[in-house]
């Protein structure tokens, strides 16, 4: 619907602003919208922003990289397109990833995500956190370990939007 509205109003000569929280090209469907506008011959400008996977942890005091602890960071979706026949994510490779994992849109799937990371060999004692409603006045964080974070989040009633940080 959004893509249809962008084309409809853009084709009518209106100046349209599609405002996204975070960066539109990081799990924000900005790529799909840009492709649709390009195919329709409509000029557009992308204004990049700070993605939630960096901003929310930063506001919570959690660096996604640190010279002593994490020399890399990976951004992963916790909610792939349900129309896909199988996941594009290689969870055992992500479990072996030597850095911070930031999972977007993973609140509902958190127990399964944790199980996949543990099965892949990630340490159950690794620090873990969820940051809910990042950078907004009502932001809150819950923390635990990889083995406890799903229960901690459930007991705290964490709801989307949230990012998980491992």
PDB file of C-alpha atoms in Angstrom:
ATOM      1  CA  UNK A   1       0.000   0.000   0.000  1.00  0.00           C
ATOM      2  CA  UNK A   2       2.793   2.435   0.873  1.00  0.00           C
ATOM      3  CA  UNK A   3       4.534   1.890  -2.452  1.00  0.00           C
ATOM      4  CA  UNK A   4       1.240   2.406  -4.293  1.00  0.00           C
ATOM      5  CA  UNK A   5       0.614   5.673  -2.420  1.00  0.00           C
ATOM      6  CA  UNK A   6       4.149   6.901  -3.112  1.00  0.00           C
ATOM      7  CA  UNK A   7       3.705   6.301  -6.850  1.00  0.00           C
ATOM      8  CA  UNK A   8       0.156   7.694  -6.907  1.00  0.00           C
ATOM      9  CA  UNK A   9       1.026  10.967  -5.178  1.00  0.00           C
ATOM     10  CA  UNK A  10       4.481  11.284  -6.769  1.00  0.00           C
ATOM     11  CA  UNK A  11       3.002  10.782 -10.246  1.00  0.00           C
ATOM     12  CA  UNK A  12       0.460  13.509  -9.510  1.00  0.00           C
ATOM     13  CA  UNK A  13       3.351  15.941  -9.025  1.00  0.00           C
ATOM     14  CA  UNK A  14       3.024  16.137  -5.266  1.00  0.00           C
ATOM     15  CA  UNK A  15       6.064  16.380  -3.049  1.00  0.00           C
ATOM     16  CA  UNK A  16       5.874  13.284  -0.864  1.00  0.00           C
ATOM     17  CA  UNK A  17       7.850  12.630   2.296  1.00  0.00           C
ATOM     18  CA  UNK A  18       8.114   9.043   3.503  1.00  0.00           C
ATOM     19  CA  UNK A  19       9.398   9.466   7.049  1.00  0.00           C
ATOM     20  CA  UNK A  20      10.963   6.407   8.665  1.00  0.00           C
ATOM     21  CA  UNK A  21      12.386   5.885  12.122  1.00  0.00           C
ATOM     22  CA  UNK A  22      16.051   4.959  11.789  1.00  0.00           C
ATOM     23  CA  UNK A  23      17.667   4.292   8.444  1.00  0.00           C
ATOM     24  CA  UNK A  24      15.230   3.405   5.647  1.00  0.00           C
ATOM     25  CA  UNK A  25      17.681   0.948   4.083  1.00  0.00           C
ATOM     26  CA  UNK A  26      18.278  -1.148   7.226  1.00  0.00           C
ATOM     27  CA  UNK A  27      15.237  -3.412   7.587  1.00  0.00           C
ATOM     28  CA  UNK A  28      13.032  -0.444   6.709  1.00  0.00           C
ATOM     29  CA  UNK A  29      11.804  -1.456   3.238  1.00  0.00           C
ATOM     30  CA  UNK A  30      13.508   1.607   1.795  1.00  0.00           C
ATOM     31  CA  UNK A  31      15.113  -0.491  -0.924  1.00  0.00           C
ATOM     32  CA  UNK A  32      11.795  -1.867  -2.110  1.00  0.00           C
ATOM     33  CA  UNK A  33      10.212   1.585  -2.091  1.00  0.00           C
ATOM     34  CA  UNK A  34      13.155   3.095  -4.013  1.00  0.00           C
ATOM     35  CA  UNK A  35      12.942   0.335  -6.655  1.00  0.00           C
ATOM     36  CA  UNK A  36       9.224   0.992  -7.088  1.00  0.00           C
ATOM     37  CA  UNK A  37       9.736   4.747  -7.470  1.00  0.00           C
ATOM     38  CA  UNK A  38      12.621   4.258  -9.925  1.00  0.00           C
ATOM     39  CA  UNK A  39      10.504   1.849 -12.015  1.00  0.00           C
ATOM     40  CA  UNK A  40       7.721   4.462 -12.089  1.00  0.00           C
ATOM     41  CA  UNK A  41      10.166   7.171 -13.214  1.00  0.00           C
ATOM     42  CA  UNK A  42       9.667   9.256 -10.082  1.00  0.00           C
ATOM     43  CA  UNK A  43      12.647  11.229  -8.762  1.00  0.00           C
ATOM     44  CA  UNK A  44      13.369  10.799  -5.064  1.00  0.00           C
ATOM     45  CA  UNK A  45      15.977  11.531  -2.426  1.00  0.00           C
ATOM     46  CA  UNK A  46      17.047   9.178   0.331  1.00  0.00           C
ATOM     47  CA  UNK A  47      18.012  10.796   3.632  1.00  0.00           C
ATOM     48  CA  UNK A  48      20.037   8.289   5.666  1.00  0.00           C
ATOM     49  CA  UNK A  49      19.738   8.176   9.421  1.00  0.00           C
ATOM     50  CA  UNK A  50      21.177   6.315  12.383  1.00  0.00           C
ATOM     51  CA  UNK A  51      19.766   2.799  12.420  1.00  0.00           C
ATOM     52  CA  UNK A  52      17.975   1.528  15.522  1.00  0.00           C
ATOM     53  CA  UNK A  53      20.552  -1.244  15.898  1.00  0.00           C
ATOM     54  CA  UNK A  54      23.143   1.371  16.798  1.00  0.00           C
ATOM     55  CA  UNK A  55      20.979   4.147  18.265  1.00  0.00           C
ATOM     56  CA  UNK A  56      18.896   2.090  20.715  1.00  0.00           C
ATOM     57  CA  UNK A  57      21.845   0.259  22.299  1.00  0.00           C
ATOM     58  CA  UNK A  58      23.804   3.548  22.464  1.00  0.00           C
ATOM     59  CA  UNK A  59      20.960   5.254  24.321  1.00  0.00           C
ATOM     60  CA  UNK A  60      20.937   2.266  26.700  1.00  0.00           C
ATOM     61  CA  UNK A  61      24.698   2.596  27.271  1.00  0.00           C
ATOM     62  CA  UNK A  62      25.566  -0.530  25.272  1.00  0.00           C
ATOM     63  CA  UNK A  63      28.324  -0.104  22.666  1.00  0.00           C
ATOM     64  CA  UNK A  64      27.891  -2.448  19.705  1.00  0.00           C
ATOM     65  CA  UNK A  65      31.661  -2.453  19.199  1.00  0.00           C
ATOM     66  CA  UNK A  66      34.433  -2.167  21.769  1.00  0.00           C
ATOM     67  CA  UNK A  67      38.163  -2.598  21.258  1.00  0.00           C
ATOM     68  CA  UNK A  68      38.393  -5.135  24.090  1.00  0.00           C
ATOM     69  CA  UNK A  69      35.152  -7.019  23.565  1.00  0.00           C
ATOM     70  CA  UNK A  70      33.700  -6.774  20.046  1.00  0.00           C
ATOM     71  CA  UNK A  71      35.596  -5.873  16.881  1.00  0.00           C
ATOM     72  CA  UNK A  72      32.597  -6.542  14.643  1.00  0.00           C
ATOM     73  CA  UNK A  73      28.849  -6.094  14.635  1.00  0.00           C
ATOM     74  CA  UNK A  74      26.164  -7.852  12.575  1.00  0.00           C
ATOM     75  CA  UNK A  75      22.587  -6.723  12.032  1.00  0.00           C
ATOM     76  CA  UNK A  76      20.062  -9.518  11.621  1.00  0.00           C
ATOM     77  CA  UNK A  77      16.314  -9.603  11.170  1.00  0.00           C
ATOM     78  CA  UNK A  78      14.310 -11.672  13.605  1.00  0.00           C
ATOM     79  CA  UNK A  79      11.287 -11.517  11.326  1.00  0.00           C
ATOM     80  CA  UNK A  80      11.944 -12.671   7.785  1.00  0.00           C
ATOM     81  CA  UNK A  81       9.346 -12.463   5.060  1.00  0.00           C
ATOM     82  CA  UNK A  82       6.749 -15.113   6.001  1.00  0.00           C
ATOM     83  CA  UNK A  83       6.265 -15.913   2.306  1.00  0.00           C
ATOM     84  CA  UNK A  84       9.815 -17.331   2.132  1.00  0.00           C
ATOM     85  CA  UNK A  85       9.976 -21.105   1.966  1.00  0.00           C
ATOM     86  CA  UNK A  86      13.029 -21.203   4.254  1.00  0.00           C
ATOM     87  CA  UNK A  87      15.195 -18.869   6.280  1.00  0.00           C
ATOM     88  CA  UNK A  88      18.039 -17.071   4.535  1.00  0.00           C
ATOM     89  CA  UNK A  89      19.883 -16.889   7.854  1.00  0.00           C
ATOM     90  CA  UNK A  90      22.597 -19.369   8.787  1.00  0.00           C
ATOM     91  CA  UNK A  91      22.132 -19.389  12.563  1.00  0.00           C
ATOM     92  CA  UNK A  92      25.111 -21.622  13.319  1.00  0.00           C
ATOM     93  CA  UNK A  93      27.354 -19.183  11.412  1.00  0.00           C
ATOM     94  CA  UNK A  94      25.807 -16.293  13.335  1.00  0.00           C
ATOM     95  CA  UNK A  95      26.431 -18.183  16.587  1.00  0.00           C
ATOM     96  CA  UNK A  96      30.116 -18.405  15.626  1.00  0.00           C
ATOM     97  CA  UNK A  97      30.292 -14.731  14.628  1.00  0.00           C
ATOM     98  CA  UNK A  98      33.032 -13.076  16.715  1.00  0.00           C
ATOM     99  CA  UNK A  99      31.206  -9.910  17.608  1.00  0.00           C
ATOM    100  CA  UNK A 100      27.963  -8.285  18.626  1.00  0.00           C
ATOM    101  CA  UNK A 101      24.718  -9.534  17.115  1.00  0.00           C
ATOM    102  CA  UNK A 102      21.878  -7.029  16.941  1.00  0.00           C
ATOM    103  CA  UNK A 103      18.534  -8.615  16.107  1.00  0.00           C
ATOM    104  CA  UNK A 104      15.731  -6.412  14.819  1.00  0.00           C
ATOM    105  CA  UNK A 105      12.060  -7.390  15.126  1.00  0.00           C
ATOM    106  CA  UNK A 106      12.791 -10.491  17.163  1.00  0.00           C
ATOM    107  CA  UNK A 107      10.622 -10.160  20.282  1.00  0.00           C
ATOM    108  CA  UNK A 108       8.114 -12.837  19.280  1.00  0.00           C
ATOM    109  CA  UNK A 109      10.841 -15.130  17.961  1.00  0.00           C
ATOM    110  CA  UNK A 110      13.260 -14.526  20.845  1.00  0.00           C
ATOM    111  CA  UNK A 111      13.042 -18.043  22.380  1.00  0.00           C
ATOM    112  CA  UNK A 112      13.694 -19.638  18.960  1.00  0.00           C
ATOM    113  CA  UNK A 113      16.522 -17.192  18.181  1.00  0.00           C
ATOM    114  CA  UNK A 114      18.184 -17.916  21.523  1.00  0.00           C
ATOM    115  CA  UNK A 115      17.797 -21.674  20.977  1.00  0.00           C
ATOM    116  CA  UNK A 116      19.417 -21.443  17.527  1.00  0.00           C
ATOM    117  CA  UNK A 117      22.344 -19.408  18.862  1.00  0.00           C
ATOM    118  CA  UNK A 118      22.871 -21.823  21.767  1.00  0.00           C
ATOM    119  CA  UNK A 119      22.637 -24.837  19.431  1.00  0.00           C
ATOM    120  CA  UNK A 120      25.246 -23.159  17.248  1.00  0.00           C
ATOM    121  CA  UNK A 121      27.666 -22.927  20.162  1.00  0.00           C
ATOM    122  CA  UNK A 122      27.240 -19.370  21.413  1.00  0.00           C
ATOM    123  CA  UNK A 123      27.965 -19.176  25.151  1.00  0.00           C
ATOM    124  CA  UNK A 124      24.908 -19.343  27.415  1.00  0.00           C
ATOM    125  CA  UNK A 125      26.688 -16.902  29.770  1.00  0.00           C
ATOM    126  CA  UNK A 126      27.118 -14.217  27.103  1.00  0.00           C
ATOM    127  CA  UNK A 127      25.565 -10.867  28.104  1.00  0.00           C
ATOM    128  CA  UNK A 128      22.272 -10.113  26.378  1.00  0.00           C
ATOM    129  CA  UNK A 129      19.832  -7.210  26.410  1.00  0.00           C
ATOM    130  CA  UNK A 130      16.622  -6.046  24.819  1.00  0.00           C
ATOM    131  CA  UNK A 131      16.055  -2.363  24.195  1.00  0.00           C
ATOM    132  CA  UNK A 132      12.407  -1.494  23.736  1.00  0.00           C
ATOM    133  CA  UNK A 133      11.251   1.716  22.008  1.00  0.00           C
ATOM    134  CA  UNK A 134      14.847   2.831  21.544  1.00  0.00           C
ATOM    135  CA  UNK A 135      15.663   6.563  21.674  1.00  0.00           C
ATOM    136  CA  UNK A 136      12.115   7.484  22.662  1.00  0.00           C
ATOM    137  CA  UNK A 137      11.208   8.949  26.074  1.00  0.00           C
ATOM    138  CA  UNK A 138       9.650   5.633  27.125  1.00  0.00           C
ATOM    139  CA  UNK A 139      12.713   3.557  26.166  1.00  0.00           C
ATOM    140  CA  UNK A 140      13.509   0.748  28.560  1.00  0.00           C
ATOM    141  CA  UNK A 141      16.061  -2.033  28.639  1.00  0.00           C
ATOM    142  CA  UNK A 142      16.191  -5.479  30.199  1.00  0.00           C
ATOM    143  CA  UNK A 143      19.330  -7.534  30.529  1.00  0.00           C
ATOM    144  CA  UNK A 144      20.493 -11.021  31.320  1.00  0.00           C
ATOM    145  CA  UNK A 145      22.515 -13.702  29.632  1.00  0.00           C
ATOM    146  CA  UNK A 146      21.859 -15.490  26.388  1.00  0.00           C
ATOM    147  CA  UNK A 147      20.349 -18.383  28.348  1.00  0.00           C
ATOM    148  CA  UNK A 148      18.064 -16.150  30.466  1.00  0.00           C
ATOM    149  CA  UNK A 149      17.114 -13.226  28.213  1.00  0.00           C
ATOM    150  CA  UNK A 150      13.962 -14.776  26.715  1.00  0.00           C
ATOM    151  CA  UNK A 151      12.534 -15.402  30.205  1.00  0.00           C
ATOM    152  CA  UNK A 152      13.649 -11.978  31.454  1.00  0.00           C
ATOM    153  CA  UNK A 153      12.000 -10.285  28.472  1.00  0.00           C
ATOM    154  CA  UNK A 154       8.817 -12.314  28.870  1.00  0.00           C
ATOM    155  CA  UNK A 155       8.525 -11.524  32.591  1.00  0.00           C
ATOM    156  CA  UNK A 156       9.141  -7.835  31.892  1.00  0.00           C
ATOM    157  CA  UNK A 157       6.519  -7.798  29.130  1.00  0.00           C
ATOM    158  CA  UNK A 158       8.894  -6.462  26.486  1.00  0.00           C
ATOM    159  CA  UNK A 159       7.005  -5.645  23.312  1.00  0.00           C
ATOM    160  CA  UNK A 160       7.902  -4.514  19.816  1.00  0.00           C
ATOM    161  CA  UNK A 161       9.555  -2.389  18.674  1.00  0.00           C
ATOM    162  CA  UNK A 162      12.718  -3.666  20.310  1.00  0.00           C
ATOM    163  CA  UNK A 163      16.205  -4.768  19.355  1.00  0.00           C
ATOM    164  CA  UNK A 164      18.051  -7.648  20.984  1.00  0.00           C
ATOM    165  CA  UNK A 165      21.773  -7.274  21.582  1.00  0.00           C
ATOM    166  CA  UNK A 166      24.047 -10.286  22.118  1.00  0.00           C
TER     167      UNK A 166
END
